[in-house]
Amino acid sequence: GENVGLHLPTLSVQEGDNSIINCAYSNSASDYFIWYKQESGKGPQFIIDIRSNMDKRQGQRVTVLLNKTVKHLSLQIAATQPGDSAVYFCVTGAGSYQLTFGKGTKLSVIP
Amino acid sequence: NAGVTQTPKFQVLKTGQSMTLQCAQDMNHNSMYWYRQDPGMGLRLIYYSASEGTTDKGEVPNGYNVSRLNKREFSLRLESAAPSQTSVYFCASSENWETQYFGPGTRLLVL
């Protein structure tokens, strides 16, 4: 079955620095990739997505990179702010309604 | 727009009791989902409804039933609650199978 894992369960970053959150996936059929942010006591919030025919996509202060060769996904957050403190989930889809969530990386921003 | 709303926010049940979790969305989305999230874990899909009138099992359907009441509403029922069903339950909706938007969650404790 699908196994979506993360290289680091926790990440501490100084305010103003850039953050990089990594994710490894195992399902070769995965063709859609999403990053969600979950703040304490809230539901997951969509950040950015990317399809398998792309290797990079940029949003506001966020960039997602996809390396299909090694089945690796990363989320880069520029100029990290205290409001970025949350758990970030790497999520994969393979053409069905069943998305697969990773366990999450907790990002802590140090003021 | 309220997005995805869930009721109740919190619930305590005794083993064997039944209850229904309610979910509604005002985005005119076709698809709706129920997930559970256990401590330190990602979300796991319980059931989903790709469109009004259809429901399908997800990864962890045992012990649950669902009803897609209309396009807006999707309920989750626990017929005989067990301590293993203590969790946070999230409802989500999407236009198609991809980007899903989540509600705030229902925290359920089964004693």
PDB file of C-alpha atoms in Angstrom:
ATOM      1  CA  GLY A   1       0.000   0.000   0.000  1.00  0.00           C
ATOM      2  CA  GLU A   2       0.861   3.658  -0.097  1.00  0.00           C
ATOM      3  CA  ASN A   3       3.360   4.887   2.420  1.00  0.00           C
ATOM      4  CA  VAL A   4       3.819   8.575   2.711  1.00  0.00           C
ATOM      5  CA  GLY A   5       6.576   9.453   5.118  1.00  0.00           C
ATOM      6  CA  LEU A   6       8.558  12.449   6.200  1.00  0.00           C
ATOM      7  CA  HIS A   7      12.276  12.819   6.723  1.00  0.00           C
ATOM      8  CA  LEU A   8      11.885  14.880   9.907  1.00  0.00           C
ATOM      9  CA  PRO A   9       8.968  14.787  12.353  1.00  0.00           C
ATOM     10  CA  THR A  10       9.849  18.219  13.833  1.00  0.00           C
ATOM     11  CA  LEU A  11      11.526  21.317  12.469  1.00  0.00           C
ATOM     12  CA  SER A  12      12.533  24.474  14.344  1.00  0.00           C
ATOM     13  CA  VAL A  13      13.301  27.589  12.338  1.00  0.00           C
ATOM     14  CA  GLN A  14      14.277  31.117  13.251  1.00  0.00           C
ATOM     15  CA  GLU A  15      11.753  33.770  12.288  1.00  0.00           C
ATOM     16  CA  GLY A  16      12.717  35.270   8.937  1.00  0.00           C
ATOM     17  CA  ASP A  17      14.651  32.210   7.770  1.00  0.00           C
ATOM     18  CA  ASN A  18      13.471  29.882   5.026  1.00  0.00           C
ATOM     19  CA  SER A  19      11.925  26.527   5.942  1.00  0.00           C
ATOM     20  CA  ILE A  20      12.141  23.310   3.975  1.00  0.00           C
ATOM     21  CA  ILE A  21       9.865  20.398   4.777  1.00  0.00           C
ATOM     22  CA  ASN A  22      10.566  17.120   3.012  1.00  0.00           C
ATOM     23  CA  CYS A  23       8.375  14.170   2.146  1.00  0.00           C
ATOM     24  CA  ALA A  24       9.007  10.766   0.590  1.00  0.00           C
ATOM     25  CA  TYR A  25       6.266   8.743  -1.053  1.00  0.00           C
ATOM     26  CA  SER A  26       6.266   5.180  -2.314  1.00  0.00           C
ATOM     27  CA  ASN A  27       3.330   4.834  -4.697  1.00  0.00           C
ATOM     28  CA  SER A  28       4.587   5.191  -8.254  1.00  0.00           C
ATOM     29  CA  ALA A  29       1.008   5.750  -9.396  1.00  0.00           C
ATOM     30  CA  SER A  30       0.763   8.993  -7.401  1.00  0.00           C
ATOM     31  CA  ASP A  31       0.092  11.832  -9.812  1.00  0.00           C
ATOM     32  CA  TYR A  32      -1.230  14.593  -7.600  1.00  0.00           C
ATOM     33  CA  PHE A  33       0.473  16.062  -4.565  1.00  0.00           C
ATOM     34  CA  ILE A  34      -0.799  18.496  -1.968  1.00  0.00           C
ATOM     35  CA  TRP A  35       0.553  20.249   1.082  1.00  0.00           C
ATOM     36  CA  TYR A  36      -1.844  20.984   3.909  1.00  0.00           C
ATOM     37  CA  LYS A  37      -1.223  23.077   7.020  1.00  0.00           C
ATOM     38  CA  GLN A  38      -2.934  22.205  10.267  1.00  0.00           C
ATOM     39  CA  GLU A  39      -2.896  24.610  13.178  1.00  0.00           C
ATOM     40  CA  SER A  40      -3.635  23.359  16.659  1.00  0.00           C
ATOM     41  CA  GLY A  41      -7.326  22.590  17.140  1.00  0.00           C
ATOM     42  CA  LYS A  42      -8.238  23.289  13.516  1.00  0.00           C
ATOM     43  CA  GLY A  43      -8.883  21.366  10.345  1.00  0.00           C
ATOM     44  CA  PRO A  44      -6.226  21.011   7.615  1.00  0.00           C
ATOM     45  CA  GLN A  45      -5.912  24.022   5.343  1.00  0.00           C
ATOM     46  CA  PHE A  46      -4.886  23.727   1.685  1.00  0.00           C
ATOM     47  CA  ILE A  47      -1.564  25.426   0.915  1.00  0.00           C
ATOM     48  CA  ILE A  48      -0.441  24.388  -2.543  1.00  0.00           C
ATOM     49  CA  ASP A  49      -0.631  21.483  -4.949  1.00  0.00           C
ATOM     50  CA  ILE A  50       1.328  20.144  -7.891  1.00  0.00           C
ATOM     51  CA  ARG A  51       0.654  17.599 -10.589  1.00  0.00           C
ATOM     52  CA  SER A  52       3.056  14.954 -11.782  1.00  0.00           C
ATOM     53  CA  ASN A  53       3.706  16.731 -15.077  1.00  0.00           C
ATOM     54  CA  MET A  54       5.385  19.581 -13.198  1.00  0.00           C
ATOM     55  CA  ASP A  55       8.480  19.696 -11.019  1.00  0.00           C
ATOM     56  CA  LYS A  56       8.023  23.092  -9.387  1.00  0.00           C
ATOM     57  CA  ARG A  57       5.170  25.352  -8.463  1.00  0.00           C
ATOM     58  CA  GLN A  58       5.197  28.626  -6.585  1.00  0.00           C
ATOM     59  CA  GLY A  59       2.599  30.326  -4.461  1.00  0.00           C
ATOM     60  CA  GLN A  60       2.699  33.217  -2.077  1.00  0.00           C
ATOM     61  CA  ARG A  61       5.873  32.630  -0.002  1.00  0.00           C
ATOM     62  CA  VAL A  62       5.647  28.883  -0.694  1.00  0.00           C
ATOM     63  CA  THR A  63       7.236  26.669  -3.321  1.00  0.00           C
ATOM     64  CA  VAL A  64       6.636  22.978  -3.872  1.00  0.00           C
ATOM     65  CA  LEU A  65       9.258  20.847  -5.593  1.00  0.00           C
ATOM     66  CA  LEU A  66       8.569  17.404  -6.982  1.00  0.00           C
ATOM     67  CA  ASN A  67      11.199  14.839  -7.908  1.00  0.00           C
ATOM     68  CA  LYS A  68       9.384  11.852  -9.364  1.00  0.00           C
ATOM     69  CA  THR A  69      12.595   9.951 -10.018  1.00  0.00           C
ATOM     70  CA  VAL A  70      13.289   9.549  -6.310  1.00  0.00           C
ATOM     71  CA  LYS A  71       9.648   9.992  -5.196  1.00  0.00           C
ATOM     72  CA  HIS A  72      10.392  13.080  -3.154  1.00  0.00           C
ATOM     73  CA  LEU A  73       8.346  16.180  -2.459  1.00  0.00           C
ATOM     74  CA  SER A  74       9.346  19.304  -0.576  1.00  0.00           C
ATOM     75  CA  LEU A  75       7.680  22.458   0.657  1.00  0.00           C
ATOM     76  CA  GLN A  76       9.723  25.621   0.949  1.00  0.00           C
ATOM     77  CA  ILE A  77       8.433  28.529   2.984  1.00  0.00           C
ATOM     78  CA  ALA A  78      10.201  31.836   2.482  1.00  0.00           C
ATOM     79  CA  ALA A  79      10.749  34.291   5.346  1.00  0.00           C
ATOM     80  CA  THR A  80       9.077  32.047   7.904  1.00  0.00           C
ATOM     81  CA  GLN A  81       6.726  33.835  10.273  1.00  0.00           C
ATOM     82  CA  PRO A  82       5.287  32.864  13.672  1.00  0.00           C
ATOM     83  CA  GLY A  83       1.934  32.278  11.960  1.00  0.00           C
ATOM     84  CA  ASP A  84       3.574  29.496   9.954  1.00  0.00           C
ATOM     85  CA  SER A  85       3.921  27.379  13.103  1.00  0.00           C
ATOM     86  CA  ALA A  86       1.759  24.315  12.472  1.00  0.00           C
ATOM     87  CA  VAL A  87       1.860  20.694  11.378  1.00  0.00           C
ATOM     88  CA  TYR A  88       2.382  20.279   7.650  1.00  0.00           C
ATOM     89  CA  PHE A  89       1.032  17.239   5.838  1.00  0.00           C
ATOM     90  CA  CYS A  90       2.257  15.838   2.570  1.00  0.00           C
ATOM     91  CA  VAL A  91      -0.693  14.265   0.747  1.00  0.00           C
ATOM     92  CA  THR A  92      -0.712  12.164  -2.394  1.00  0.00           C
ATOM     93  CA  GLY A  93      -3.418  11.198  -4.835  1.00  0.00           C
ATOM     94  CA  ALA A  94      -3.489   8.565  -7.557  1.00  0.00           C
ATOM     95  CA  GLY A  95      -6.513   9.401  -9.646  1.00  0.00           C
ATOM     96  CA  SER A  96      -9.103   8.364  -7.101  1.00  0.00           C
ATOM     97  CA  TYR A  97     -11.056   9.993  -4.301  1.00  0.00           C
ATOM     98  CA  GLN A  98      -8.778   8.446  -1.712  1.00  0.00           C
ATOM     99  CA  LEU A  99      -5.979  10.805  -0.831  1.00  0.00           C
ATOM    100  CA  THR A 100      -3.189   9.478   1.381  1.00  0.00           C
ATOM    101  CA  PHE A 101      -1.940  11.639   4.230  1.00  0.00           C
ATOM    102  CA  GLY A 102       1.521  11.430   5.703  1.00  0.00           C
ATOM    103  CA  LYS A 103       2.012  11.638   9.461  1.00  0.00           C
ATOM    104  CA  GLY A 104       3.015  15.297   9.370  1.00  0.00           C
ATOM    105  CA  THR A 105       5.959  17.547  10.268  1.00  0.00           C
ATOM    106  CA  LYS A 106       5.626  19.999  13.102  1.00  0.00           C
ATOM    107  CA  LEU A 107       7.150  23.374  12.247  1.00  0.00           C
ATOM    108  CA  SER A 108       8.037  25.630  15.159  1.00  0.00           C
ATOM    109  CA  VAL A 109       9.092  29.202  14.465  1.00  0.00           C
ATOM    110  CA  ILE A 110      11.436  30.750  16.985  1.00  0.00           C
ATOM    111  CA  PRO A 111      10.827  34.524  17.404  1.00  0.00           C
TER     112      PRO A 111
ATOM    113  CA  ASN B   1     -19.590  31.548   2.947  1.00  0.00           C
ATOM    114  CA  ALA B   2     -19.099  29.344   5.992  1.00  0.00           C
ATOM    115  CA  GLY B   3     -17.301  26.635   3.985  1.00  0.00           C
ATOM    116  CA  VAL B   4     -17.556  23.285   5.753  1.00  0.00           C
ATOM    117  CA  THR B   5     -19.334  23.192   9.094  1.00  0.00           C
ATOM    118  CA  GLN B   6     -19.502  20.316  11.577  1.00  0.00           C
ATOM    119  CA  THR B   7     -21.630  19.635  14.633  1.00  0.00           C
ATOM    120  CA  PRO B   8     -21.101  18.963  17.430  1.00  0.00           C
ATOM    121  CA  LYS B   9     -17.637  20.343  18.249  1.00  0.00           C
ATOM    122  CA  PHE B  10     -17.168  18.005  21.214  1.00  0.00           C
ATOM    123  CA  GLN B  11     -18.921  14.846  22.348  1.00  0.00           C
ATOM    124  CA  VAL B  12     -18.439  12.317  25.135  1.00  0.00           C
ATOM    125  CA  LEU B  13     -20.087   8.914  24.731  1.00  0.00           C
ATOM    126  CA  LYS B  14     -20.228   5.759  26.776  1.00  0.00           C
ATOM    127  CA  THR B  15     -19.313   2.471  25.136  1.00  0.00           C
ATOM    128  CA  GLY B  16     -22.293   1.151  23.197  1.00  0.00           C
ATOM    129  CA  GLN B  17     -24.029   4.484  22.729  1.00  0.00           C
ATOM    130  CA  SER B  18     -24.838   5.754  19.262  1.00  0.00           C
ATOM    131  CA  MET B  19     -24.500   9.173  17.717  1.00  0.00           C
ATOM    132  CA  THR B  20     -24.501  10.995  14.402  1.00  0.00           C
ATOM    133  CA  LEU B  21     -21.943  13.572  13.356  1.00  0.00           C
ATOM    134  CA  GLN B  22     -23.297  16.204  11.024  1.00  0.00           C
ATOM    135  CA  CYS B  23     -21.479  17.957   8.191  1.00  0.00           C
ATOM    136  CA  ALA B  24     -22.640  20.596   5.735  1.00  0.00           C
ATOM    137  CA  GLN B  25     -20.912  22.568   2.982  1.00  0.00           C
ATOM    138  CA  ASP B  26     -22.063  25.673   1.148  1.00  0.00           C
ATOM    139  CA  MET B  27     -19.573  25.579  -1.743  1.00  0.00           C
ATOM    140  CA  ASN B  28     -21.811  23.510  -4.028  1.00  0.00           C
ATOM    141  CA  HIS B  29     -19.187  20.784  -4.095  1.00  0.00           C
ATOM    142  CA  ASN B  30     -19.996  17.393  -5.560  1.00  0.00           C
ATOM    143  CA  SER B  31     -17.849  15.258  -3.269  1.00  0.00           C
ATOM    144  CA  MET B  32     -17.750  14.920   0.494  1.00  0.00           C
ATOM    145  CA  TYR B  33     -15.571  12.921   2.883  1.00  0.00           C
ATOM    146  CA  TRP B  34     -15.229  11.759   6.472  1.00  0.00           C
ATOM    147  CA  TYR B  35     -11.797  11.291   8.037  1.00  0.00           C
ATOM    148  CA  ARG B  36     -10.522  10.444  11.460  1.00  0.00           C
ATOM    149  CA  GLN B  37      -7.301  11.730  12.977  1.00  0.00           C
ATOM    150  CA  ASP B  38      -5.637   9.996  15.879  1.00  0.00           C
ATOM    151  CA  PRO B  39      -2.905  11.647  18.007  1.00  0.00           C
ATOM    152  CA  GLY B  40       0.316  12.238  16.097  1.00  0.00           C
ATOM    153  CA  MET B  41      -1.144  10.768  12.931  1.00  0.00           C
ATOM    154  CA  GLY B  42      -2.274  11.906   9.547  1.00  0.00           C
ATOM    155  CA  LEU B  43      -5.893  11.678   8.485  1.00  0.00           C
ATOM    156  CA  ARG B  44      -7.438   8.360   7.449  1.00  0.00           C
ATOM    157  CA  LEU B  45     -10.452   8.184   5.180  1.00  0.00           C
ATOM    158  CA  ILE B  46     -13.535   6.519   6.647  1.00  0.00           C
ATOM    159  CA  TYR B  47     -16.125   7.001   3.885  1.00  0.00           C
ATOM    160  CA  TYR B  48     -16.634   9.306   0.974  1.00  0.00           C
ATOM    161  CA  SER B  49     -19.404  10.361  -1.346  1.00  0.00           C
ATOM    162  CA  ALA B  50     -18.225  11.165  -4.844  1.00  0.00           C
ATOM    163  CA  SER B  51     -21.584  12.671  -5.758  1.00  0.00           C
ATOM    164  CA  GLU B  52     -25.065  12.992  -4.352  1.00  0.00           C
ATOM    165  CA  GLY B  53     -26.625   9.561  -4.065  1.00  0.00           C
ATOM    166  CA  THR B  54     -23.370   7.591  -3.846  1.00  0.00           C
ATOM    167  CA  THR B  55     -21.190   6.514  -0.936  1.00  0.00           C
ATOM    168  CA  ASP B  56     -18.066   4.360  -0.798  1.00  0.00           C
ATOM    169  CA  LYS B  57     -15.808   2.892   1.856  1.00  0.00           C
ATOM    170  CA  GLY B  58     -12.440   4.386   2.571  1.00  0.00           C
ATOM    171  CA  GLU B  59      -9.497   2.968   4.473  1.00  0.00           C
ATOM    172  CA  VAL B  60     -11.167   2.494   7.889  1.00  0.00           C
ATOM    173  CA  PRO B  61     -14.965   2.055   7.452  1.00  0.00           C
ATOM    174  CA  ASN B  62     -15.653  -0.578  10.118  1.00  0.00           C
ATOM    175  CA  GLY B  63     -17.994   0.606  12.871  1.00  0.00           C
ATOM    176  CA  TYR B  64     -19.343   3.535  10.843  1.00  0.00           C
ATOM    177  CA  ASN B  65     -22.187   4.296   8.470  1.00  0.00           C
ATOM    178  CA  VAL B  66     -22.803   7.375   6.349  1.00  0.00           C
ATOM    179  CA  SER B  67     -25.675   9.116   4.649  1.00  0.00           C
ATOM    180  CA  ARG B  68     -25.431  11.660   1.845  1.00  0.00           C
ATOM    181  CA  LEU B  69     -28.649  13.451   2.721  1.00  0.00           C
ATOM    182  CA  ASN B  70     -28.453  15.910  -0.186  1.00  0.00           C
ATOM    183  CA  LYS B  71     -25.710  17.760  -2.037  1.00  0.00           C
ATOM    184  CA  ARG B  72     -24.912  19.901   0.999  1.00  0.00           C
ATOM    185  CA  GLU B  73     -25.019  17.392   3.843  1.00  0.00           C
ATOM    186  CA  PHE B  74     -23.079  14.227   4.687  1.00  0.00           C
ATOM    187  CA  SER B  75     -23.525  12.552   8.063  1.00  0.00           C
ATOM    188  CA  LEU B  76     -21.455   9.946   9.880  1.00  0.00           C
ATOM    189  CA  ARG B  77     -23.113   7.531  12.307  1.00  0.00           C
ATOM    190  CA  LEU B  78     -21.597   5.418  15.039  1.00  0.00           C
ATOM    191  CA  GLU B  79     -24.152   2.723  15.879  1.00  0.00           C
ATOM    192  CA  SER B  80     -22.377   1.305  18.932  1.00  0.00           C
ATOM    193  CA  ALA B  81     -19.438   3.428  19.985  1.00  0.00           C
ATOM    194  CA  ALA B  82     -16.201   1.784  21.139  1.00  0.00           C
ATOM    195  CA  PRO B  83     -13.185   3.327  22.921  1.00  0.00           C
ATOM    196  CA  SER B  84     -11.151   2.702  19.741  1.00  0.00           C
ATOM    197  CA  GLN B  85     -13.352   5.280  18.026  1.00  0.00           C
ATOM    198  CA  THR B  86     -12.054   8.044  20.284  1.00  0.00           C
ATOM    199  CA  SER B  87     -10.616  10.446  17.756  1.00  0.00           C
ATOM    200  CA  VAL B  88     -11.028  13.765  15.994  1.00  0.00           C
ATOM    201  CA  TYR B  89     -13.357  13.515  13.025  1.00  0.00           C
ATOM    202  CA  PHE B  90     -13.041  15.804  10.035  1.00  0.00           C
ATOM    203  CA  CYS B  91     -15.450  16.323   7.222  1.00  0.00           C
ATOM    204  CA  ALA B  92     -14.240  17.661   3.876  1.00  0.00           C
ATOM    205  CA  SER B  93     -15.661  18.560   0.513  1.00  0.00           C
ATOM    206  CA  SER B  94     -14.294  19.031  -2.979  1.00  0.00           C
ATOM    207  CA  GLU B  95     -15.484  19.981  -6.442  1.00  0.00           C
ATOM    208  CA  ASN B  96     -13.828  16.899  -7.905  1.00  0.00           C
ATOM    209  CA  TRP B  97     -11.516  14.325  -6.340  1.00  0.00           C
ATOM    210  CA  GLU B  98      -8.621  16.657  -5.811  1.00  0.00           C
ATOM    211  CA  THR B  99      -8.388  19.717  -3.572  1.00  0.00           C
ATOM    212  CA  GLN B 100     -10.395  19.033  -0.442  1.00  0.00           C
ATOM    213  CA  TYR B 101     -11.560  21.684   2.023  1.00  0.00           C
ATOM    214  CA  PHE B 102     -11.902  20.660   5.635  1.00  0.00           C
ATOM    215  CA  GLY B 103     -14.228  21.535   8.471  1.00  0.00           C
ATOM    216  CA  PRO B 104     -13.073  22.402  12.015  1.00  0.00           C
ATOM    217  CA  GLY B 105     -13.507  18.861  13.360  1.00  0.00           C
ATOM    218  CA  THR B 106     -15.511  17.025  16.007  1.00  0.00           C
ATOM    219  CA  ARG B 107     -13.618  15.770  19.048  1.00  0.00           C
ATOM    220  CA  LEU B 108     -15.115  12.498  20.248  1.00  0.00           C
ATOM    221  CA  LEU B 109     -14.276  10.685  23.470  1.00  0.00           C
ATOM    222  CA  VAL B 110     -15.701   7.220  24.060  1.00  0.00           C
ATOM    223  CA  LEU B 111     -15.458   5.991  27.627  1.00  0.00           C
TER     224      LEU B 111
END
